[in-house]
Amino acid sequence: LYYTSYDVSLPIKGPVSAETWSQEQAKRKERIDKVCQEHAGELYYDNVPLFPIRDNFNHIIFFPNYNVLHCGIPKAGSTTWTAGTFMKLADKLEIPYRTKSGRVPRVEFLAYFQIKDVETFNRILEGDPVSFTNVRHPFERLVSAYYDKIKPSGKMLFDQFVQYVLMTANATQNNKFVGMNPHWRPYNTLCAFCNINYKVISKMETFNDDKKRIMDLLGLEDEETRLMVETGNTIESTTRELFRN
C-alpha cells in the first residue's frame, strides 16, 4: 500500500514546510486509494477488525477527549505514540484507565480506549476524528520484529524466520491472515486502510515531523517524545545488509 520497493526515494527526514508536508500526505493517500480500488475484494472488510483474534489488545483506539482515532501497528512506532504521548495525556486528565489487573499499563490503556462495537465505531467516524497511523517499510519492520522477538531466543536465523513468515502468510491468506503474529501481520489486517480514510499517514522516515503536524491538528504542544533515530538508522542499515541479495 505504501512502498513500491526497498530502494525508493525517501522523503527528507528533517522538518519540511506545511505545503510540502500536505503534498506528501496527498501522495500517500492517493497511493492507498489506488491499491484499494484495484484490490477491493482482498482488502476491504465488511466489518472493520476491531478485535483481532489472538492479539492481547486491539489496535484501533479512540481517545474521545481529543477526538483522535489511532491505529497502532506493532514495530512501527506504536509504543512511542501510546506510551510516549497518549498515556501521558490520559494521566494529566486523570483518566482512570489503570486497574489492579496486573496487566502492563500500556495494555490497560489500549483496553480502556478500545472501540466497543461497530455501531460505536461508525458514530466515531461520523464525528470526523483526527485519524492517523504510522507505517514502516515492510522489510525494516520484519527485521525489527526479528531482532526484538525472535533472535534473543536463538530459535531461528533470519532466513529461517523469513521462510516461517511466508509459510504462515500463505496458510492464512484466505482468512485475511488471522492467526499471524501482529508484529509481522500485514498492515491492512490491523488498520483496515480501505475502510478508514485516515487523515494522516505517518511514516517512520518522517516520524518526528509527522508527529508535530498531528499534534498541531489536535491543538496540543508537541512534547519532546521522539522516535529513537539512532535505533531506526541501525535497523535501516541492517535491513539493507540482510536484503542485499
Short mmCIF file of C-alpha atoms in Angstrom, two decimals:
data_model
loop_
_atom_site.label_atom_id
_atom_site.label_comp_id
_atom_site.label_asym_id
_atom_site.label_seq_id
_atom_site.Cartn_x
_atom_site.Cartn_y
_atom_site.Cartn_z
CA LEU A 1 0.00 0.00 0.00
CA TYR A 2 2.78 2.44 0.75
CA TYR A 3 6.12 1.29 -0.68
CA THR A 4 7.00 0.02 -4.14
CA SER A 5 10.49 -1.30 -3.39
CA TYR A 6 13.18 -1.03 -0.78
CA ASP A 7 15.32 1.40 -2.75
CA VAL A 8 12.62 4.04 -3.03
CA SER A 9 13.46 7.72 -2.87
CA LEU A 10 12.55 8.55 0.70
CA PRO A 11 11.28 11.95 1.81
CA ILE A 12 13.71 14.26 3.62
CA LYS A 13 13.82 13.22 7.25
CA GLY A 14 14.13 16.75 8.61
CA PRO A 15 11.32 19.34 9.01
CA VAL A 16 9.55 20.45 5.84
CA SER A 17 7.12 23.27 5.07
CA ALA A 18 3.41 22.83 5.70
CA GLU A 19 2.76 22.89 1.96
CA THR A 20 5.37 20.21 1.24
CA TRP A 21 4.01 18.06 4.07
CA SER A 22 0.43 18.37 2.78
CA GLN A 23 1.55 17.44 -0.73
CA GLU A 24 3.35 14.36 0.59
CA GLN A 25 0.24 13.36 2.56
CA ALA A 26 -1.87 13.66 -0.59
CA LYS A 27 0.54 11.37 -2.46
CA ARG A 28 0.40 8.74 0.28
CA LYS A 29 -3.40 8.76 0.33
CA GLU A 30 -3.62 8.61 -3.45
CA ARG A 31 -1.40 5.52 -3.43
CA ILE A 32 -3.64 3.84 -0.87
CA ASP A 33 -6.79 4.74 -2.80
CA LYS A 34 -5.34 3.30 -5.99
CA VAL A 35 -4.43 -0.01 -4.36
CA CYS A 36 -7.81 -0.22 -2.61
CA GLN A 37 -9.61 0.29 -5.92
CA GLU A 38 -7.52 -2.35 -7.67
CA HIS A 39 -7.77 -4.94 -4.87
CA ALA A 40 -11.06 -4.12 -3.13
CA GLY A 41 -12.07 -7.78 -2.84
CA GLU A 42 -8.91 -8.64 -0.93
CA LEU A 43 -8.51 -5.54 1.20
CA TYR A 44 -11.99 -4.24 2.04
CA TYR A 45 -13.70 -5.51 5.22
CA ASP A 46 -17.42 -6.00 5.65
CA ASN A 47 -16.75 -5.32 9.33
CA VAL A 48 -13.65 -3.45 10.44
CA PRO A 49 -11.47 -5.80 12.57
CA LEU A 50 -11.78 -4.00 15.90
CA PHE A 51 -10.76 -7.05 17.91
CA PRO A 52 -8.17 -9.17 16.06
CA ILE A 53 -8.20 -12.78 17.18
CA ARG A 54 -5.26 -13.93 19.36
CA ASP A 55 -3.97 -10.39 19.99
CA ASN A 56 -3.51 -9.23 23.55
CA PHE A 57 -5.20 -5.95 22.66
CA ASN A 58 -6.95 -4.18 19.83
CA HIS A 59 -5.02 -1.90 17.50
CA ILE A 60 -7.64 0.75 16.71
CA ILE A 61 -8.47 3.04 19.64
CA PHE A 62 -10.46 6.23 20.12
CA PHE A 63 -9.41 8.93 22.59
CA PRO A 64 -12.63 10.95 22.93
CA ASN A 65 -11.09 13.80 24.93
CA TYR A 66 -9.16 14.82 21.81
CA ASN A 67 -11.41 13.24 19.16
CA VAL A 68 -8.48 11.19 17.90
CA LEU A 69 -8.66 7.76 16.25
CA HIS A 70 -5.36 5.90 16.15
CA CYS A 71 -4.34 2.57 14.72
CA GLY A 72 -1.13 1.32 16.27
CA ILE A 73 0.99 -1.00 14.14
CA PRO A 74 3.45 -3.12 16.15
CA LYS A 75 7.10 -2.43 15.25
CA ALA A 76 6.13 0.85 13.56
CA GLY A 77 6.26 3.49 16.26
CA SER A 78 3.11 2.41 18.11
CA THR A 79 4.75 2.36 21.55
CA THR A 80 6.18 5.84 21.03
CA TRP A 81 2.69 7.18 20.40
CA THR A 82 0.88 5.15 23.06
CA ALA A 83 3.32 5.30 25.98
CA GLY A 84 5.14 8.47 24.94
CA THR A 85 2.11 10.65 24.21
CA PHE A 86 -1.39 9.23 24.76
CA MET A 87 -0.79 7.74 28.20
CA LYS A 88 0.82 10.97 29.40
CA LEU A 89 -2.21 12.93 28.20
CA ALA A 90 -4.56 10.48 29.93
CA ASP A 91 -2.59 10.77 33.16
CA LYS A 92 -2.80 14.58 33.05
CA LEU A 93 -6.57 14.31 32.64
CA GLU A 94 -6.68 11.76 35.49
CA ILE A 95 -8.49 9.23 33.33
CA PRO A 96 -8.83 6.01 35.39
CA TYR A 97 -7.54 3.53 32.83
CA ARG A 98 -5.12 1.88 35.24
CA THR A 99 -6.54 -1.07 37.15
CA LYS A 100 -5.25 -3.70 39.53
CA SER A 101 -5.47 -6.44 36.93
CA GLY A 102 -1.72 -6.96 36.85
CA ARG A 103 -1.53 -6.15 33.13
CA VAL A 104 1.09 -3.72 31.92
CA PRO A 105 -0.19 -0.10 31.83
CA ARG A 106 0.06 0.17 28.04
CA VAL A 107 -2.25 -2.82 27.57
CA GLU A 108 -4.65 -1.40 30.15
CA PHE A 109 -4.70 1.91 28.29
CA LEU A 110 -5.50 0.25 24.97
CA ALA A 111 -8.23 -1.85 26.57
CA TYR A 112 -9.80 1.23 28.17
CA PHE A 113 -9.93 3.16 24.89
CA GLN A 114 -10.91 0.25 22.67
CA ILE A 115 -13.95 0.76 20.44
CA LYS A 116 -16.71 -1.39 21.86
CA ASP A 117 -18.65 -2.30 18.72
CA VAL A 118 -19.19 -1.48 15.05
CA GLU A 119 -22.08 0.89 15.78
CA THR A 120 -19.87 2.94 18.10
CA PHE A 121 -17.12 2.88 15.50
CA ASN A 122 -19.45 4.24 12.81
CA ARG A 123 -20.59 7.06 15.13
CA ILE A 124 -16.95 7.94 15.78
CA LEU A 125 -16.27 8.22 12.06
CA GLU A 126 -19.31 10.47 11.66
CA GLY A 127 -17.70 12.80 14.22
CA ASP A 128 -14.79 13.47 11.83
CA PRO A 129 -11.97 12.44 14.20
CA VAL A 130 -8.29 13.18 13.70
CA SER A 131 -7.47 9.70 12.43
CA PHE A 132 -3.94 8.54 11.78
CA THR A 133 -1.49 5.70 11.81
CA ASN A 134 2.22 5.22 11.27
CA VAL A 135 3.71 2.76 8.78
CA ARG A 136 7.17 1.42 8.17
CA HIS A 137 8.83 -0.23 5.20
CA PRO A 138 7.81 -3.91 5.46
CA PHE A 139 11.41 -5.14 5.23
CA GLU A 140 12.52 -2.89 8.09
CA ARG A 141 9.51 -3.88 10.17
CA LEU A 142 10.33 -7.55 9.59
CA VAL A 143 13.96 -7.04 10.63
CA SER A 144 12.91 -5.07 13.72
CA ALA A 145 10.48 -7.82 14.72
CA TYR A 146 13.16 -10.48 14.22
CA TYR A 147 15.73 -8.71 16.41
CA ASP A 148 13.18 -7.91 19.10
CA LYS A 149 11.03 -11.05 19.19
CA ILE A 150 12.94 -13.95 17.62
CA LYS A 151 16.73 -13.56 17.73
CA PRO A 152 17.02 -13.32 21.55
CA SER A 153 15.62 -16.85 21.81
CA GLY A 154 18.15 -18.20 19.33
CA LYS A 155 15.49 -20.38 17.70
CA MET A 156 15.86 -19.14 14.12
CA LEU A 157 18.29 -17.49 11.80
CA PHE A 158 16.87 -14.54 9.87
CA ASP A 159 16.48 -16.55 6.65
CA GLN A 160 14.53 -19.20 8.56
CA PHE A 161 12.35 -16.51 10.09
CA VAL A 162 11.50 -15.08 6.66
CA GLN A 163 10.51 -18.54 5.44
CA TYR A 164 8.35 -19.02 8.53
CA VAL A 165 6.58 -15.69 7.94
CA LEU A 166 5.94 -16.58 4.29
CA MET A 167 4.64 -20.00 5.26
CA THR A 168 2.19 -18.63 7.83
CA ALA A 169 1.10 -15.89 5.44
CA ASN A 170 0.33 -18.43 2.72
CA ALA A 171 -1.53 -20.63 5.18
CA THR A 172 -3.74 -17.79 6.47
CA GLN A 173 -4.17 -15.64 3.37
CA ASN A 174 -7.69 -16.88 2.61
CA ASN A 175 -8.71 -15.94 6.15
CA LYS A 176 -7.26 -12.41 5.87
CA PHE A 177 -4.14 -13.53 7.76
CA VAL A 178 -5.94 -14.21 11.05
CA GLY A 179 -3.53 -16.19 13.19
CA MET A 180 -0.36 -14.38 12.11
CA ASN A 181 1.62 -12.65 14.82
CA PRO A 182 0.62 -8.93 14.79
CA HIS A 183 4.26 -7.88 14.82
CA TRP A 184 4.59 -9.02 11.20
CA ARG A 185 0.98 -9.33 10.07
CA PRO A 186 0.08 -7.18 7.02
CA TYR A 187 -0.87 -3.61 7.94
CA ASN A 188 -4.33 -3.72 6.42
CA THR A 189 -5.42 -6.54 8.73
CA LEU A 190 -4.76 -4.24 11.67
CA CYS A 191 -5.88 -0.86 10.38
CA ALA A 192 -8.37 -1.52 7.53
CA PHE A 193 -6.99 1.18 5.23
CA CYS A 194 -9.66 0.63 2.60
CA ASN A 195 -12.44 1.16 5.16
CA ILE A 196 -10.98 4.10 7.09
CA ASN A 197 -9.97 7.30 5.35
CA TYR A 198 -7.12 8.27 7.67
CA LYS A 199 -6.40 11.99 7.81
CA VAL A 200 -2.69 11.42 8.30
CA ILE A 201 -0.47 8.58 7.10
CA SER A 202 2.74 8.91 9.03
CA LYS A 203 5.93 7.05 8.14
CA MET A 204 8.99 6.10 10.13
CA GLU A 205 11.13 8.05 7.65
CA THR A 206 9.29 11.27 8.57
CA PHE A 207 8.05 10.29 12.02
CA ASN A 208 9.09 13.33 14.04
CA ASP A 209 7.80 15.86 11.52
CA ASP A 210 4.57 13.90 11.07
CA LYS A 211 4.11 13.74 14.83
CA LYS A 212 4.45 17.50 15.14
CA ARG A 213 1.79 18.04 12.43
CA ILE A 214 -0.57 15.59 14.13
CA MET A 215 -0.15 17.32 17.47
CA ASP A 216 -0.93 20.62 15.74
CA LEU A 217 -4.16 19.10 14.40
CA LEU A 218 -5.04 18.08 17.95
CA GLY A 219 -4.26 21.56 19.26
CA LEU A 220 -1.55 20.21 21.54
CA GLU A 221 2.03 21.13 22.24
CA ASP A 222 4.43 18.55 20.85
CA GLU A 223 6.28 17.36 23.90
CA GLU A 224 9.77 16.09 23.28
CA THR A 225 8.83 12.45 22.81
CA ARG A 226 10.75 11.46 19.73
CA LEU A 227 11.41 8.28 17.84
CA MET A 228 14.85 6.87 18.55
CA VAL A 229 16.55 7.98 15.34
CA GLU A 230 19.76 6.10 16.09
CA THR A 231 17.84 2.86 16.55
CA GLY A 232 15.92 3.45 13.33
CA ASN A 233 19.11 4.10 11.40
CA THR A 234 20.63 0.88 12.76
CA ILE A 235 17.61 -1.14 11.62
CA GLU A 236 17.71 0.58 8.23
CA SER A 237 21.37 -0.30 7.65
CA THR A 238 20.86 -3.85 8.98
CA THR A 239 17.90 -4.31 6.64
CA ARG A 240 19.91 -3.21 3.62
CA GLU A 241 22.61 -5.69 4.57
CA LEU A 242 20.20 -8.59 5.11
CA PHE A 243 18.29 -7.92 1.88
CA ARG A 244 21.31 -7.01 -0.29
CA ASN A 245 20.75 -10.14 -2.39
#
